[in-house]
Short mmCIF file of C-alpha atoms in Angstrom, two decimals:
data_model
loop_
_atom_site.label_atom_id
_atom_site.label_comp_id
_atom_site.label_asym_id
_atom_site.label_seq_id
_atom_site.Cartn_x
_atom_site.Cartn_y
_atom_site.Cartn_z
CA MET A 1 -19.41 -5.98 -17.77
CA ASN A 2 -18.88 -8.05 -14.62
CA GLY A 3 -15.93 -10.37 -15.11
CA LEU A 4 -13.32 -12.28 -13.21
CA PHE A 5 -10.90 -9.39 -13.02
CA PRO A 6 -11.04 -5.58 -12.73
CA ARG A 7 -11.94 -3.65 -15.86
CA GLU A 8 -9.91 -0.50 -15.19
CA ARG A 9 -7.10 0.57 -17.49
CA ALA A 10 -3.88 -0.94 -16.10
CA GLN A 11 -0.17 -1.20 -16.66
CA VAL A 12 0.31 -4.94 -16.24
CA ALA A 13 4.12 -4.71 -16.52
CA PRO A 14 6.56 -2.01 -17.68
CA GLY A 15 5.58 -1.32 -21.30
CA ALA A 16 2.52 -3.62 -21.14
CA VAL A 17 -0.82 -1.75 -21.02
CA HIS A 18 -4.41 -3.02 -20.95
CA VAL A 19 -7.09 -0.58 -22.16
CA PRO A 20 -10.60 -2.08 -21.68
CA GLY A 21 -13.34 -1.17 -24.16
CA TRP A 22 -11.01 0.59 -26.56
CA LEU A 23 -12.88 -0.41 -29.71
CA SER A 24 -16.48 0.69 -30.22
CA VAL A 25 -19.05 -1.90 -31.25
CA ASP A 26 -19.09 -0.42 -34.76
CA GLU A 27 -15.29 -0.67 -35.02
CA GLN A 28 -15.42 -4.26 -33.84
CA ARG A 29 -18.08 -5.10 -36.41
CA GLU A 30 -15.98 -3.56 -39.19
CA LEU A 31 -12.96 -5.60 -38.12
CA VAL A 32 -15.04 -8.78 -38.06
CA VAL A 33 -16.13 -8.12 -41.66
CA ALA A 34 -12.50 -7.57 -42.72
CA CYS A 35 -11.31 -10.71 -40.91
CA ARG A 36 -14.00 -12.81 -42.57
CA GLU A 37 -12.81 -11.58 -45.95
CA TRP A 38 -9.17 -12.39 -45.13
CA ALA A 39 -10.22 -15.83 -43.85
CA ARG A 40 -11.55 -16.71 -47.31
CA GLY A 41 -8.17 -16.20 -48.93
CA PRO A 42 -6.08 -15.90 -51.01
CA VAL A 43 -4.60 -17.92 -48.12
CA PRO A 44 -7.52 -19.35 -46.13
CA ILE A 45 -7.68 -19.55 -42.36
CA ARG A 46 -6.20 -22.80 -41.05
CA HIS A 47 -4.84 -24.67 -38.04
CA THR A 48 -1.07 -24.10 -38.10
CA ARG A 49 1.05 -27.23 -38.02
CA LEU A 50 4.14 -27.05 -35.79
CA PRO A 51 7.55 -28.51 -36.66
CA ASN A 52 7.09 -31.24 -34.02
CA GLY A 53 3.95 -32.45 -35.79
CA GLY A 54 1.51 -30.83 -33.40
CA VAL A 55 -1.37 -28.69 -34.61
CA MET A 56 -2.41 -25.42 -32.96
CA SER A 57 -5.96 -25.38 -31.59
CA VAL A 58 -6.53 -21.81 -32.78
CA ARG A 59 -7.13 -21.09 -36.46
CA THR A 60 -4.97 -18.40 -38.05
CA VAL A 61 -4.95 -16.20 -41.13
CA CYS A 62 -2.20 -13.67 -41.87
CA VAL A 63 -2.15 -10.26 -43.55
CA GLY A 64 0.93 -8.56 -45.04
CA TRP A 65 3.36 -11.34 -44.22
CA HIS A 66 2.62 -15.05 -43.74
CA TRP A 67 3.75 -16.48 -40.41
CA GLN A 68 4.73 -20.10 -40.20
CA PRO A 69 6.74 -21.53 -37.35
CA TYR A 70 9.06 -19.77 -36.93
CA ARG A 71 9.53 -17.28 -39.76
CA TYR A 72 7.74 -14.84 -42.05
CA THR A 73 7.35 -15.26 -45.80
CA ARG A 74 5.44 -13.40 -48.51
CA THR A 75 3.84 -16.62 -49.76
CA ALA A 76 2.10 -19.31 -47.72
CA ASP A 77 4.37 -22.18 -48.67
CA ASP A 78 2.95 -24.38 -45.91
CA VAL A 79 -0.67 -23.88 -47.06
CA ASN A 80 -1.25 -23.26 -50.78
CA GLY A 81 1.75 -21.24 -51.97
CA ALA A 82 -0.33 -18.12 -52.59
CA PRO A 83 0.73 -14.59 -51.60
CA VAL A 84 -1.03 -13.34 -48.48
CA ALA A 85 -3.53 -10.49 -48.49
CA GLU A 86 -2.01 -7.01 -48.50
CA PHE A 87 -1.71 -5.12 -45.22
CA PRO A 88 -4.07 -2.11 -45.49
CA GLU A 89 -3.06 1.40 -44.46
CA TRP A 90 -6.22 1.83 -42.36
CA LEU A 91 -5.02 -1.03 -40.16
CA ALA A 92 -1.62 0.62 -39.72
CA GLU A 93 -3.41 3.85 -38.70
CA LEU A 94 -5.44 1.89 -36.16
CA GLY A 95 -2.19 0.48 -34.78
CA ARG A 96 -0.66 3.93 -34.43
CA ARG A 97 -3.74 5.18 -32.59
CA ALA A 98 -3.54 2.16 -30.29
CA VAL A 99 0.10 2.83 -29.41
CA ALA A 100 -0.63 6.51 -28.76
CA ASP A 101 -3.59 5.74 -26.51
CA ALA A 102 -1.82 2.96 -24.62
CA TYR A 103 1.29 4.96 -23.81
CA GLY A 104 -0.40 8.28 -23.05
CA GLY A 105 2.01 11.23 -22.96
CA ALA A 106 4.82 9.13 -24.42
CA GLY A 107 2.51 7.91 -27.17
CA PRO A 108 2.73 10.47 -29.94
CA TRP A 109 6.40 10.01 -30.76
CA ARG A 110 6.19 6.26 -30.46
CA ALA A 111 3.02 6.20 -32.53
CA ALA A 112 4.59 8.30 -35.28
CA GLU A 113 7.38 5.75 -35.58
CA TYR A 114 5.10 2.73 -35.43
CA ALA A 115 4.78 1.02 -38.83
CA PRO A 116 3.09 -2.37 -38.50
CA ASP A 117 3.27 -4.43 -41.67
CA THR A 118 1.68 -7.70 -40.63
CA ALA A 119 -1.35 -8.92 -38.72
CA LEU A 120 -1.93 -12.37 -37.29
CA VAL A 121 -5.63 -13.05 -36.91
CA ASN A 122 -6.39 -15.90 -34.53
CA PHE A 123 -9.84 -17.43 -34.03
CA TYR A 124 -10.48 -19.30 -30.78
CA ASP A 125 -13.49 -21.55 -30.39
CA GLY A 126 -14.57 -22.46 -26.86
CA ASP A 127 -11.89 -25.13 -26.47
CA ALA A 128 -8.93 -23.38 -28.11
CA LYS A 129 -5.90 -22.29 -26.08
CA MET A 130 -2.51 -20.70 -26.68
CA GLY A 131 0.51 -21.91 -24.73
CA MET A 132 3.01 -19.52 -23.19
CA HIS A 133 5.31 -18.18 -25.91
CA GLN A 134 7.32 -15.16 -27.03
CA ASP A 135 6.65 -13.10 -30.16
CA LYS A 136 10.26 -13.12 -31.30
CA ASP A 137 10.24 -13.95 -35.00
CA GLU A 138 10.23 -10.25 -35.90
CA ARG A 139 13.47 -8.31 -36.46
CA SER A 140 11.86 -5.17 -35.05
CA GLU A 141 11.45 -4.49 -31.34
CA ALA A 142 8.42 -2.23 -31.93
CA PRO A 143 5.38 -2.90 -29.71
CA VAL A 144 2.80 -5.59 -30.42
CA VAL A 145 -0.80 -4.33 -30.59
CA SER A 146 -3.45 -6.89 -29.63
CA LEU A 147 -7.19 -6.40 -30.24
CA SER A 148 -9.91 -8.71 -28.89
CA ILE A 149 -13.41 -9.26 -30.28
CA GLY A 150 -16.08 -11.74 -29.21
CA ASP A 151 -15.86 -14.01 -26.18
CA SER A 152 -13.64 -12.95 -23.30
CA CYS A 153 -10.51 -14.90 -22.43
CA VAL A 154 -7.99 -15.27 -19.65
CA PHE A 155 -4.79 -13.72 -20.98
CA ARG A 156 -1.68 -14.77 -19.07
CA PHE A 157 1.20 -12.28 -19.23
CA GLY A 158 4.54 -13.34 -17.80
CA SER A 159 8.14 -12.19 -17.84
CA THR A 160 10.94 -12.34 -20.37
CA GLU A 161 12.72 -15.03 -18.31
CA GLY A 162 10.57 -18.08 -18.95
CA ARG A 163 7.12 -19.63 -19.31
CA GLY A 164 6.45 -20.09 -15.60
CA ARG A 165 5.70 -17.75 -12.74
CA PRO A 166 5.57 -14.89 -12.09
CA TYR A 167 2.71 -14.01 -14.38
CA THR A 168 -0.47 -11.94 -14.28
CA ASP A 169 -3.86 -13.15 -15.50
CA VAL A 170 -5.96 -10.48 -17.21
CA GLU A 171 -9.48 -10.81 -18.57
CA LEU A 172 -9.55 -9.55 -22.15
CA ALA A 173 -13.11 -8.78 -23.21
CA SER A 174 -14.56 -7.76 -26.56
CA GLY A 175 -13.19 -4.38 -27.64
CA ASP A 176 -10.16 -4.51 -25.35
CA LEU A 177 -6.71 -3.30 -26.38
CA PHE A 178 -3.47 -4.75 -25.04
CA VAL A 179 -0.11 -3.29 -26.10
CA PHE A 180 3.26 -4.65 -25.04
CA GLY A 181 6.62 -3.13 -25.92
CA GLY A 182 9.80 -1.82 -24.37
CA PRO A 183 10.92 -4.00 -21.42
CA SER A 184 7.92 -6.30 -21.98
CA ARG A 185 8.24 -6.72 -25.75
CA PHE A 186 9.56 -10.27 -25.45
CA ALA A 187 7.56 -11.34 -22.40
CA TYR A 188 6.03 -14.80 -22.47
CA HIS A 189 2.24 -14.76 -22.81
CA GLY A 190 -0.61 -17.12 -23.62
CA VAL A 191 -4.34 -17.84 -23.42
CA PRO A 192 -5.16 -20.71 -21.04
CA LYS A 193 -8.92 -20.30 -21.29
CA VAL A 194 -11.71 -18.79 -23.38
CA LEU A 195 -15.00 -17.90 -21.64
CA PRO A 196 -17.80 -19.03 -24.00
CA GLY A 197 -21.00 -17.02 -24.16
CA THR A 198 -19.46 -13.75 -22.92
CA GLY A 199 -19.34 -11.93 -26.25
CA ASP A 200 -21.81 -9.45 -27.73
CA PRO A 201 -23.50 -10.73 -30.92
CA ALA A 202 -23.84 -7.08 -32.02
CA THR A 203 -20.16 -7.21 -33.00
CA GLY A 204 -20.97 -9.82 -35.64
CA MET A 205 -19.39 -12.61 -33.58
CA PRO A 206 -22.10 -15.07 -32.48
CA GLY A 207 -19.48 -17.15 -30.70
CA GLY A 208 -15.76 -17.62 -30.25
CA ARG A 209 -12.97 -15.11 -29.82
CA LEU A 210 -11.15 -13.15 -32.52
CA ASN A 211 -7.68 -11.80 -31.69
CA ILE A 212 -5.86 -9.49 -34.09
CA THR A 213 -2.21 -8.75 -33.36
CA LEU A 214 -0.35 -6.06 -35.30
CA ARG A 215 3.45 -6.24 -35.54
CA GLU A 216 6.42 -4.73 -37.32
CA THR A 217 8.41 -7.51 -38.95
CA GLY A 218 11.44 -5.33 -39.65
CA LEU A 219 11.86 -7.24 -42.91
CA GLY A 220 11.33 -4.27 -45.23
#
């Protein structure tokens, strides 16, 4: 695929690794089917409302734990009060494989310890964006595993110091893996732009971008 940025595997920052084309088309299609099922409920996909009254442009559904700004709960008290869908073991196994592949020789011991218990599934239409933010509502400092399906996006990865420069823009295409942990676990990151029409309909995504992030909450 010819894109805006190189498609080679890269360490974007210490502990932050981009692995292009990590998911096969079949794996992507299976994840799309699962995400569609989660989006139907028991807690349906929705635009998250922020404490300041703003509404996020992405639509989100959660698995394992329900995220609402800025905490995790077992029930979606800000939506319909229902318990969220259970976090499946096959998704945890996928997360462990992602950590092992991203970190190479250091992967096996990290992967063995990796126990994600929540997934945030975000759907971006062509106009959706995600401002620079930290994933810091978890009590665990285990890596975040990010999987992309559908349209490509510009993924902006910064530092732990603040939302501004320096940062690196990376094109995340369908099937790409991005893992960030260690010194980069609390780096600011965001999505300033989605690139409509760049996805492969064979994945089951006729349009838009699906992003699945696996995390350890540390909540037990």
